[in-house]
Short mmCIF file of C-alpha atoms and ligand atoms in Angstrom, two decimals:
data_model
loop_
_atom_site.label_atom_id
_atom_site.label_comp_id
_atom_site.label_asym_id
_atom_site.label_seq_id
_atom_site.Cartn_x
_atom_site.Cartn_y
_atom_site.Cartn_z
CA MET J 1 0.00 0.00 0.00
CA SER J 2 0.98 3.62 0.32
CA GLY J 3 -0.25 6.70 2.13
CA ILE J 4 -0.14 10.36 1.14
CA PHE J 5 -0.22 13.67 2.99
CA GLY J 6 -0.05 17.31 1.85
CA VAL J 7 -0.06 20.75 3.50
CA ALA J 8 -0.86 24.26 2.25
CA SER J 9 0.10 26.79 4.92
CA LYS J 10 0.77 30.51 5.24
CA LYS J 11 3.71 29.53 7.44
CA ASN J 12 6.45 26.96 6.95
CA ALA J 13 4.65 23.64 6.32
CA SER J 14 7.58 21.28 6.63
CA ILE J 15 7.09 20.24 10.28
CA ASP J 16 3.42 19.42 9.71
CA LEU J 17 4.39 17.59 6.56
CA PHE J 18 7.12 15.63 8.33
CA PHE J 19 4.82 14.34 11.08
CA GLY J 20 1.78 14.00 8.82
CA ILE J 21 3.68 11.68 6.46
CA ASP J 22 5.25 9.81 9.35
CA TYR J 23 1.76 8.98 10.67
CA HIS J 24 1.23 6.98 7.46
CA SER J 25 4.12 4.62 8.18
CA HIS J 26 1.77 1.69 8.84
CA LEU J 27 0.73 1.82 5.15
CA GLY J 28 4.13 1.14 3.64
CA THR J 29 7.53 -0.13 4.54
CA ARG J 30 9.88 0.60 1.68
CA ARG J 31 10.15 4.26 0.77
CA GLY J 32 9.31 7.68 2.08
CA GLY J 33 9.37 10.93 0.15
CA MET J 34 8.52 14.58 0.49
CA VAL J 35 8.56 17.67 -1.73
CA VAL J 36 8.29 21.23 -0.45
CA TYR J 37 7.78 24.41 -2.44
CA GLY J 38 9.08 27.67 -0.90
CA LYS J 39 11.01 30.80 -1.77
CA ASP J 40 13.96 28.73 -3.01
CA GLY J 41 11.77 26.70 -5.34
CA PHE J 42 11.05 22.96 -5.07
CA SER J 43 13.10 20.70 -2.86
CA ARG J 44 12.65 16.95 -2.70
CA ALA J 45 13.94 14.08 -0.60
CA ILE J 46 13.29 10.36 -1.07
CA HIS J 47 14.77 7.67 1.16
CA ASN J 48 14.64 3.95 1.61
CA ILE J 49 12.96 3.35 4.97
CA GLU J 50 13.15 -0.46 5.07
CA ASN J 51 15.44 -0.57 8.09
CA THR J 52 15.13 2.93 9.51
CA PRO J 53 11.94 4.80 10.39
CA PHE J 54 10.78 7.72 8.26
CA ARG J 55 11.50 10.30 10.98
CA THR J 56 15.11 9.21 11.45
CA LYS J 57 15.77 9.19 7.71
CA PHE J 58 14.24 12.60 7.04
CA GLU J 59 15.20 14.71 10.06
CA ASP J 60 18.43 15.88 8.39
CA ASP J 61 16.47 17.08 5.35
CA MET J 62 14.18 19.33 7.33
CA GLU J 63 16.46 22.35 7.50
CA SER J 64 16.75 22.57 3.73
CA MET J 65 13.09 21.86 3.07
CA GLN J 66 11.33 25.10 3.97
CA GLY J 67 8.15 26.35 2.37
CA GLY J 68 4.42 26.75 2.78
CA LEU J 69 3.36 24.01 0.35
CA GLY J 70 4.35 20.38 0.43
CA ILE J 71 3.29 16.80 -0.26
CA GLY J 72 4.74 13.45 0.67
CA CYS J 73 4.17 9.75 0.93
CA ILE J 74 5.06 6.44 2.42
CA SER J 75 5.23 3.78 -0.27
CA ASP J 76 5.66 0.04 -0.55
CA TYR J 77 6.65 0.30 -4.18
CA GLU J 78 7.96 3.07 -6.42
CA PRO J 79 10.00 6.05 -5.18
CA GLN J 80 7.79 9.12 -5.05
CA PRO J 81 6.75 11.97 -5.11
CA ILE J 82 7.79 12.46 -8.72
CA LEU J 83 8.92 15.99 -9.58
CA VAL J 84 8.47 16.97 -13.24
CA GLN J 85 8.83 19.99 -15.47
CA SER J 86 6.60 20.24 -18.53
CA HIS J 87 4.37 22.57 -20.54
CA LEU J 88 2.21 22.65 -17.37
CA GLY J 89 5.12 24.06 -15.35
CA THR J 90 6.92 22.32 -12.51
CA PHE J 91 4.81 20.04 -10.34
CA ALA J 92 5.13 17.07 -8.00
CA VAL J 93 2.88 14.00 -7.81
CA ALA J 94 2.28 11.50 -5.01
CA THR J 95 -0.14 8.61 -5.51
CA VAL J 96 -1.96 5.76 -3.83
CA SER J 97 -2.61 3.58 -6.83
CA LYS J 98 -2.81 0.26 -8.56
CA ILE J 99 -2.45 0.37 -12.31
CA ASN J 100 -3.48 -2.93 -13.90
CA ASN J 101 -3.04 -1.62 -17.44
CA MET J 102 0.54 -0.35 -17.00
CA ASP J 103 1.81 -2.15 -20.11
CA GLU J 104 -0.91 -0.74 -22.33
CA LEU J 105 -0.39 2.81 -21.01
CA ILE J 106 3.38 2.54 -21.35
CA LYS J 107 2.96 1.47 -25.00
CA GLU J 108 0.78 4.52 -25.56
CA THR J 109 3.49 6.79 -24.20
CA TYR J 110 6.16 5.14 -26.35
CA SER J 111 4.01 5.71 -29.43
CA THR J 112 4.48 9.45 -28.79
CA ARG J 113 8.26 8.85 -28.46
CA SER J 114 8.17 9.76 -24.78
CA GLN J 115 10.54 8.27 -22.28
CA PHE J 116 10.68 7.29 -18.63
CA GLN J 117 13.55 7.32 -16.22
CA VAL J 118 14.99 3.86 -15.78
CA MET J 119 14.50 2.39 -12.32
CA SER J 120 16.95 -0.19 -11.00
CA SER J 121 14.32 -2.92 -11.36
CA GLU J 122 13.82 -1.79 -14.97
CA GLU J 123 10.17 -1.21 -14.20
CA VAL J 124 8.49 2.05 -15.08
CA ASN J 125 7.67 4.11 -12.02
CA ALA J 126 3.86 4.05 -11.73
CA THR J 127 3.71 7.59 -10.32
CA GLU J 128 5.85 8.84 -13.22
CA LEU J 129 3.35 7.24 -15.60
CA VAL J 130 0.57 9.14 -13.82
CA ALA J 131 2.59 12.36 -14.22
CA TRP J 132 2.91 11.60 -17.94
CA LEU J 133 -0.87 11.12 -18.23
CA ILE J 134 -1.43 14.45 -16.46
CA ASN J 135 0.99 16.07 -18.89
CA SER J 136 -1.07 14.85 -21.85
CA LYS J 137 -3.68 17.55 -21.21
CA ASP J 138 -3.78 21.34 -21.24
CA SER J 139 -4.20 21.84 -17.50
CA ILE J 140 -3.37 19.91 -14.37
CA ALA J 141 -7.04 19.59 -13.43
CA GLU J 142 -7.88 18.09 -16.83
CA GLY J 143 -4.78 15.92 -16.65
CA ILE J 144 -5.79 14.45 -13.27
CA GLN J 145 -9.26 13.59 -14.60
CA TYR J 146 -7.69 12.05 -17.71
CA ALA J 147 -5.26 9.97 -15.63
CA GLN J 148 -8.09 8.71 -13.45
CA GLU J 149 -10.14 7.78 -16.53
CA LYS J 150 -7.22 5.92 -18.11
CA VAL J 151 -6.11 3.92 -15.09
CA ASP J 152 -7.67 0.51 -14.62
CA GLY J 153 -7.37 -0.16 -10.88
CA SER J 154 -7.47 2.81 -8.55
CA LEU J 155 -5.84 6.21 -8.26
CA THR J 156 -5.95 8.70 -5.39
CA LEU J 157 -3.36 11.46 -5.66
CA LEU J 158 -1.89 14.79 -4.64
CA VAL J 159 -0.33 17.20 -7.14
CA LEU J 160 1.81 20.03 -5.81
CA THR J 161 2.16 23.17 -7.93
CA LYS J 162 3.64 26.57 -7.15
CA GLU J 163 0.16 27.91 -6.50
CA GLY J 164 -1.34 25.14 -4.36
CA ILE J 165 -2.14 21.43 -4.11
CA TYR J 166 -4.65 19.40 -6.10
CA ALA J 167 -6.17 16.62 -4.01
CA ALA J 168 -8.08 13.95 -5.94
CA ARG J 169 -9.79 10.86 -4.56
CA ASP J 170 -10.09 7.68 -6.61
CA PRO J 171 -13.16 7.79 -8.93
CA LEU J 172 -14.83 4.97 -6.96
CA GLY J 173 -13.43 6.11 -3.64
CA ARG J 174 -11.58 2.82 -3.04
CA THR J 175 -9.09 4.72 -0.88
CA PRO J 176 -9.96 7.74 1.26
CA LEU J 177 -8.75 11.33 1.20
CA GLN J 178 -9.65 13.76 3.94
CA ILE J 179 -9.12 17.48 4.39
CA GLY J 180 -8.12 19.02 7.72
CA LYS J 181 -8.12 22.71 8.64
CA LYS J 182 -6.42 24.90 11.20
CA GLU J 183 -5.66 28.59 11.37
CA ASP J 184 -3.65 29.59 8.29
CA ALA J 185 -3.40 26.04 6.89
CA TYR J 186 -5.18 23.10 5.28
CA CYS J 187 -3.96 19.56 4.89
CA ALA J 188 -5.00 16.56 2.76
CA SER J 189 -4.48 13.13 4.25
CA PHE J 190 -5.19 9.46 3.59
CA GLU J 191 -5.58 8.89 7.34
CA SER J 192 -7.82 11.26 9.28
CA PHE J 193 -5.94 10.75 12.55
CA ALA J 194 -2.65 11.91 10.97
CA TYR J 195 -3.45 15.60 11.41
CA VAL J 196 -5.14 15.59 14.84
CA ASN J 197 -1.97 16.10 16.90
CA LEU J 198 -0.86 18.78 14.43
CA GLY J 199 -3.81 20.93 15.42
CA TYR J 200 -6.03 20.37 12.38
CA LYS J 201 -9.74 19.64 12.70
CA ASP J 202 -11.77 17.61 10.23
CA TYR J 203 -12.89 19.88 7.42
CA SER J 204 -14.28 17.47 4.83
CA GLU J 205 -13.83 14.03 3.31
CA LEU J 206 -13.57 14.00 -0.46
CA GLY J 207 -16.27 11.97 -2.18
CA PRO J 208 -15.50 9.42 -4.91
CA GLY J 209 -13.79 11.14 -7.82
CA GLU J 210 -13.91 14.53 -6.14
CA ILE J 211 -11.03 16.90 -6.92
CA VAL J 212 -10.22 20.03 -4.91
CA PHE J 213 -7.54 22.69 -5.14
CA MET J 214 -6.07 23.53 -1.75
CA THR J 215 -4.25 26.74 -0.85
CA PRO J 216 -3.58 28.29 2.58
CA ASP J 217 -6.67 30.45 1.97
CA GLY J 218 -9.21 27.75 1.23
CA ILE J 219 -10.49 24.80 -0.72
CA GLU J 220 -11.89 25.15 -4.21
CA GLN J 221 -13.91 22.29 -5.65
CA ILE J 222 -12.69 21.37 -9.16
CA ARG J 223 -14.81 18.28 -9.74
CA LYS J 224 -17.91 17.21 -7.80
CA PRO J 225 -18.01 13.74 -6.26
CA GLY J 226 -19.59 10.97 -8.32
CA ASN J 227 -22.58 8.92 -7.20
CA ARG J 228 -20.98 5.49 -7.09
CA MET J 229 -18.64 4.53 -4.27
CA GLN J 230 -16.73 1.29 -3.66
CA ILE J 231 -14.65 2.05 -0.58
CA CYS J 232 -12.39 -0.80 0.48
CA ALA J 233 -13.91 -2.75 3.39
CA PHE J 234 -10.45 -3.92 4.44
CA LEU J 235 -9.70 -0.39 5.65
CA TRP J 236 -11.86 -1.13 8.67
CA VAL J 237 -11.10 -4.81 9.08
CA TYR J 238 -7.33 -4.71 8.80
CA TYR J 239 -5.10 -1.99 7.44
CA GLY J 240 -6.72 1.30 8.43
CA TYR J 241 -5.26 2.78 11.60
CA PRO J 242 -7.59 2.34 14.62
CA ASN J 243 -7.88 6.09 15.29
CA SER J 244 -9.06 6.85 11.76
CA MET J 245 -12.56 7.41 10.39
CA TYR J 246 -13.60 6.76 6.82
CA GLU J 247 -16.99 7.90 5.56
CA GLY J 248 -17.76 8.89 9.14
CA VAL J 249 -17.20 5.35 10.47
CA SER J 250 -14.54 4.88 13.14
CA VAL J 251 -12.17 1.96 12.53
CA GLU J 252 -11.89 1.08 16.22
CA GLU J 253 -15.66 1.15 16.79
CA MET J 254 -16.31 -0.91 13.67
CA ARG J 255 -13.93 -3.55 15.03
CA TYR J 256 -15.78 -3.65 18.38
CA ARG J 257 -19.09 -4.13 16.59
CA ASN J 258 -17.57 -6.73 14.30
CA GLY J 259 -16.14 -8.72 17.22
CA ALA J 260 -19.49 -8.53 19.00
CA MET J 261 -21.22 -9.99 15.95
CA ILE J 262 -18.76 -12.87 15.82
CA ALA J 263 -19.50 -13.56 19.50
CA MET J 264 -23.28 -13.50 18.92
CA ARG J 265 -23.04 -16.41 16.48
CA ASP J 266 -20.33 -18.34 18.32
CA GLU J 267 -21.35 -21.83 19.43
CA ASN J 268 -18.26 -22.28 21.60
CA ARG J 269 -18.43 -19.11 23.64
CA ASP J 270 -19.69 -20.83 26.82
CA GLU J 271 -16.51 -22.87 27.15
CA LEU J 272 -14.08 -19.95 26.92
CA ASP J 273 -11.82 -18.61 29.66
CA TYR J 274 -11.10 -15.44 27.70
CA ALA J 275 -10.93 -13.74 24.31
CA ALA J 276 -7.68 -12.67 22.67
CA GLY J 277 -6.64 -11.06 19.42
CA VAL J 278 -3.58 -11.61 17.25
CA PRO J 279 -1.76 -8.32 17.86
CA ASP J 280 -2.35 -5.71 16.71
CA SER J 281 -5.04 -5.94 14.06
CA GLY J 282 -7.04 -8.68 15.85
CA THR J 283 -7.08 -6.84 19.18
CA ALA J 284 -10.07 -4.52 18.77
CA HIS J 285 -12.20 -7.30 17.24
CA ALA J 286 -11.36 -9.41 20.31
CA ILE J 287 -12.31 -6.60 22.70
CA GLY J 288 -15.68 -6.37 20.95
CA TYR J 289 -16.07 -10.14 21.24
CA ALA J 290 -15.18 -10.17 24.96
CA ASN J 291 -17.57 -7.32 25.77
CA GLU J 292 -20.42 -9.06 23.99
CA ALA J 293 -19.69 -12.51 25.45
CA GLY J 294 -19.15 -11.14 28.97
CA ILE J 295 -15.68 -12.70 29.30
CA HIS J 296 -12.24 -11.20 29.88
CA PHE J 297 -10.06 -9.86 27.13
CA GLU J 298 -6.50 -11.09 27.72
CA ARG J 299 -3.19 -11.03 25.86
CA PRO J 300 -1.50 -14.43 25.57
CA PHE J 301 0.89 -12.81 23.10
CA ILE J 302 2.38 -9.34 23.36
CA LYS J 303 4.27 -7.68 20.54
CA TYR J 304 7.89 -6.81 21.27
CA THR J 305 8.25 -3.33 19.80
CA PRO J 306 11.41 -1.65 21.21
CA THR J 307 13.70 -3.15 18.57
CA TRP J 308 10.97 -3.63 16.00
CA PRO J 309 9.72 -0.06 15.99
CA ARG J 310 7.87 -0.42 12.73
CA SER J 311 6.37 -3.01 10.54
CA PHE J 312 9.51 -4.07 8.68
CA MET J 313 8.36 -6.28 5.83
CA PRO J 314 11.01 -7.91 3.68
CA THR J 315 9.81 -9.26 0.32
CA ASN J 316 10.76 -12.83 1.13
CA GLN J 317 7.68 -14.52 2.62
CA SER J 318 9.55 -16.92 4.89
CA VAL J 319 11.70 -14.09 6.31
CA ARG J 320 8.52 -12.05 6.87
CA GLU J 321 6.93 -14.91 8.75
CA MET J 322 10.04 -15.45 10.83
CA ILE J 323 10.08 -11.75 11.80
CA ALA J 324 6.37 -11.79 12.61
CA LYS J 325 7.02 -14.77 14.89
CA MET J 326 9.96 -13.15 16.63
CA LYS J 327 7.88 -10.07 17.39
CA LEU J 328 5.10 -12.04 19.14
CA VAL J 329 6.21 -13.07 22.59
CA PRO J 330 3.91 -15.34 24.64
CA VAL J 331 2.78 -14.87 28.24
CA GLU J 332 2.93 -18.53 29.20
CA HIS J 333 0.87 -18.27 32.40
CA LEU J 334 -2.06 -16.98 30.40
CA ILE J 335 -1.87 -19.92 28.03
CA GLN J 336 -1.44 -23.01 30.21
CA ASN J 337 -4.63 -25.01 30.60
CA LYS J 338 -6.79 -22.23 29.17
CA SER J 339 -9.56 -22.33 26.56
CA MET J 340 -9.49 -19.23 24.47
CA VAL J 341 -10.94 -17.68 21.37
CA LEU J 342 -8.19 -16.09 19.27
CA ILE J 343 -9.29 -13.57 16.66
CA ASP J 344 -7.17 -12.60 13.67
CA ASP J 345 -8.19 -9.85 11.26
CA SER J 346 -8.25 -12.33 8.36
CA ILE J 347 -6.76 -15.59 7.16
CA VAL J 348 -4.76 -15.14 3.97
CA ARG J 349 -2.18 -17.88 3.52
CA GLY J 350 -2.76 -19.33 6.97
CA THR J 351 0.88 -20.32 7.55
CA GLN J 352 1.67 -17.73 10.19
CA LEU J 353 -1.55 -18.33 12.12
CA ARG J 354 -1.00 -22.10 12.03
CA ASP J 355 2.42 -21.65 13.62
CA THR J 356 1.02 -19.27 16.24
CA ILE J 357 -1.68 -21.75 17.23
CA LYS J 358 0.80 -24.64 17.28
CA TYR J 359 2.86 -22.59 19.67
CA LEU J 360 -0.17 -22.06 21.92
CA TYR J 361 -0.82 -25.80 22.09
CA ASN J 362 2.85 -26.52 22.76
CA SER J 363 2.69 -24.00 25.60
CA GLY J 364 -0.15 -25.91 27.25
CA ALA J 365 -3.31 -24.29 25.87
CA LYS J 366 -6.36 -26.50 26.47
CA LYS J 367 -8.41 -25.28 23.53
CA VAL J 368 -7.89 -22.64 20.85
CA HIS J 369 -10.96 -21.55 18.90
CA VAL J 370 -9.91 -19.40 15.97
CA ARG J 371 -12.14 -16.69 14.53
CA ALA J 372 -11.39 -14.55 11.49
CA ALA J 373 -12.77 -11.02 11.56
CA CYS J 374 -13.78 -11.21 7.90
CA PRO J 375 -15.11 -13.95 5.60
CA PRO J 376 -12.81 -16.38 3.77
CA ILE J 377 -10.75 -14.44 1.22
CA THR J 378 -11.49 -16.03 -2.12
CA PHE J 379 -10.30 -13.44 -4.64
CA ALA J 380 -7.01 -11.50 -4.87
CA CYS J 381 -7.52 -7.74 -4.76
CA LYS J 382 -7.18 -6.07 -8.15
CA PHE J 383 -7.84 -2.54 -7.00
CA LEU J 384 -5.12 -1.84 -4.44
CA ASN J 385 -1.41 -2.52 -4.30
CA PHE J 386 -1.64 -4.99 -1.46
CA SER J 387 1.47 -7.03 -0.78
CA ARG J 388 -0.42 -9.69 1.21
CA SER J 389 -1.53 -11.86 -1.68
CA ARG J 390 -0.29 -11.73 -5.21
CA SER J 391 -2.07 -14.73 -6.66
CA VAL J 392 -5.29 -16.52 -5.75
CA MET J 393 -3.42 -19.76 -5.14
CA ASP J 394 -1.59 -18.03 -2.27
CA LEU J 395 -4.96 -17.97 -0.51
CA ILE J 396 -5.63 -20.93 1.74
CA THR J 397 -9.32 -20.72 0.82
CA ARG J 398 -8.60 -21.17 -2.87
CA ARG J 399 -6.10 -23.94 -2.30
CA VAL J 400 -8.64 -25.88 -0.25
CA ILE J 401 -11.44 -25.28 -2.78
CA HIS J 402 -9.12 -26.45 -5.54
CA ASP J 403 -8.25 -29.59 -3.59
CA LEU J 404 -11.95 -30.29 -3.01
CA GLU J 405 -13.22 -29.48 -6.49
CA GLY J 406 -10.26 -29.86 -8.83
CA ASP J 407 -10.74 -28.06 -12.15
CA LYS J 408 -14.35 -27.21 -11.31
CA ASP J 409 -13.24 -24.93 -8.45
CA VAL J 410 -13.87 -21.61 -10.21
CA GLU J 411 -17.42 -22.62 -11.22
CA LYS J 412 -18.33 -23.31 -7.61
CA LEU J 413 -16.94 -20.19 -5.97
CA ASP J 414 -20.42 -18.75 -5.34
CA ASP J 415 -21.34 -21.78 -3.23
CA TYR J 416 -18.08 -21.59 -1.33
CA SER J 417 -18.64 -17.89 -0.60
CA ASN J 418 -22.13 -18.50 0.80
CA PRO J 419 -21.96 -19.15 4.58
CA ASP J 420 -25.31 -20.97 4.46
CA HIS J 421 -24.22 -23.44 1.78
CA PRO J 422 -22.89 -26.93 2.66
CA CYS J 423 -19.84 -26.32 0.41
CA TYR J 424 -18.84 -23.36 2.59
CA ARG J 425 -19.18 -25.40 5.78
CA HIS J 426 -17.16 -28.23 4.26
CA MET J 427 -14.41 -25.80 3.25
CA VAL J 428 -14.24 -24.20 6.72
CA ALA J 429 -14.07 -27.64 8.36
CA GLU J 430 -11.25 -28.61 5.99
CA ILE J 431 -9.26 -25.43 6.70
CA CYS J 432 -9.75 -25.98 10.44
CA LYS J 433 -8.49 -29.55 10.16
CA ARG J 434 -5.43 -28.60 8.10
CA GLN J 435 -4.57 -25.75 10.43
CA GLY J 436 -4.98 -27.88 13.54
CA PHE J 437 -7.44 -25.57 15.36
CA ASP J 438 -10.07 -26.77 17.83
CA SER J 439 -12.68 -24.86 15.88
CA LEU J 440 -12.78 -22.19 13.19
CA GLN J 441 -15.39 -19.63 12.24
CA PHE J 442 -15.18 -16.72 9.84
CA GLU J 443 -17.15 -13.51 10.19
CA ARG J 444 -20.09 -13.49 7.78
CA LEU J 445 -20.12 -10.89 5.02
CA ASP J 446 -23.60 -9.63 5.97
CA ASP J 447 -22.50 -9.16 9.59
CA MET J 448 -19.27 -7.43 8.58
CA ILE J 449 -21.20 -5.01 6.38
CA LYS J 450 -23.60 -4.33 9.29
CA ALA J 451 -20.60 -3.64 11.51
CA ILE J 452 -19.31 -1.07 9.02
CA GLY J 453 -22.79 0.44 8.85
CA LEU J 454 -22.64 1.88 5.31
CA PRO J 455 -24.98 0.74 2.54
CA GLU J 456 -23.63 -2.48 1.03
CA CYS J 457 -23.64 -0.96 -2.46
CA ASN J 458 -21.05 1.63 -1.32
CA ILE J 459 -18.51 -0.90 -0.04
CA CYS J 460 -16.05 -3.01 -2.04
CA THR J 461 -16.39 -6.66 -1.01
CA TYR J 462 -14.62 -8.17 -4.03
CA CYS J 463 -12.10 -10.11 -1.90
CA TRP J 464 -14.87 -12.17 -0.43
CA ASN J 465 -17.55 -12.52 -3.10
CA GLY J 466 -15.84 -11.51 -6.35
CA LYS J 467 -18.54 -8.92 -7.03
CA GLU J 468 -17.49 -5.63 -8.63
S1 LIG Z 501 -10.85 -6.27 -3.31
FE1 LIG Z 501 -10.66 -6.33 -1.06
S2 LIG Z 501 -8.73 -5.27 -0.56
FE2 LIG Z 501 -9.27 -4.77 -2.69
S3 LIG Z 501 -10.41 -2.84 -2.57
FE3 LIG Z 501 -11.92 -4.48 -2.52
S4 LIG Z 501 -12.25 -4.94 -0.33
FE4 LIG Z 501 -10.34 -3.74 -0.52
#
């Protein structure tokens, strides 16, 4: 994923920018970048943040990056923001995007004899491609709309010019973009909590496809929001920060409601000593469960954070799993001879959770009932740059369905996504057996949507039911 933040201030914006970007560090682990425009022109810094937090890497840049306008990002993929000079003047672009038709768009650019900078991986930088699309039009506002029309996937972005910042939310609102306001300044932010400690108050949340132009003096609407929204449901279930709100719905509160709904349908709740969550993303769901079931919330695992200050995520899956394991340290006295429900935000590959549960049994747990805070993931996301699953056969759900159905698996996905169908129950029982849990239940899609509280037609649920 990635996260973006921008500031338009009558004063120097760089401190707000520095902390505002840093508060998006949970959305990416590879690169951080910021661009500031001030009296000395544009200045940009991009650093690799894989082993060092954003703040440490950027604090030396702060003195030279002074100005009232700035944008920045945390990114799992390409270095950004991109700074370009063209017939539209000098401008910088930061994106949260997934571009499924990269190859097609790159061919289009080559047909006009354009060029891209070469990246070490020899891939074209996706944000540079967006800048090229913007450059194809006569104004930045037209260019942003054109880029959003051309991209198959999703595209939320900030464009910094000498006059102000364009903030544009994805046409279907898959990812959020919020505006904050304080005296003499506005900010645009993926995460709404990122500006609270900087003194900004909520000003507005951009609707799907809405574009605004932000200066220190105000917000001008360039394009009205569209009617159709498909905001990503996973924002609430997993990757959104607990303090954030999207579409007026608090992440933390949604997780409490979601956990409570899991408890309401749980046949094993009378035999539990306590409820626990896989830290950190399972925690709030487990609190909601415990409150509803009238049992304690306890922490049989606690994350060791002093030397793992951020979510370092190497590309190699087995190294990632090893690091995840090293971070989770058990509290053995809370495990021995106890029956617990353990809630994880979701089950993707299942390998890490299987090892965690095995560890609980080896440490003397009597029973471990596993609950997933969302339904079985059956489709790989094609709208966001999620590193969690690249192919459907990474998903434990799809592997099990394939083993049960062979080549007919794709035809039967509707049955396997329906919690009231025998195929679904068979699949859940099979996953439970393979994983070695005492019992397994997944949150139902209808309950999860109720926990979010928005109309179903406004929420993307493609991961779970394949519906667009
Ligand atoms: S497919 Fe899943 S992860 Fe992707 S946008 Fe939709 S809900 Fe979010």
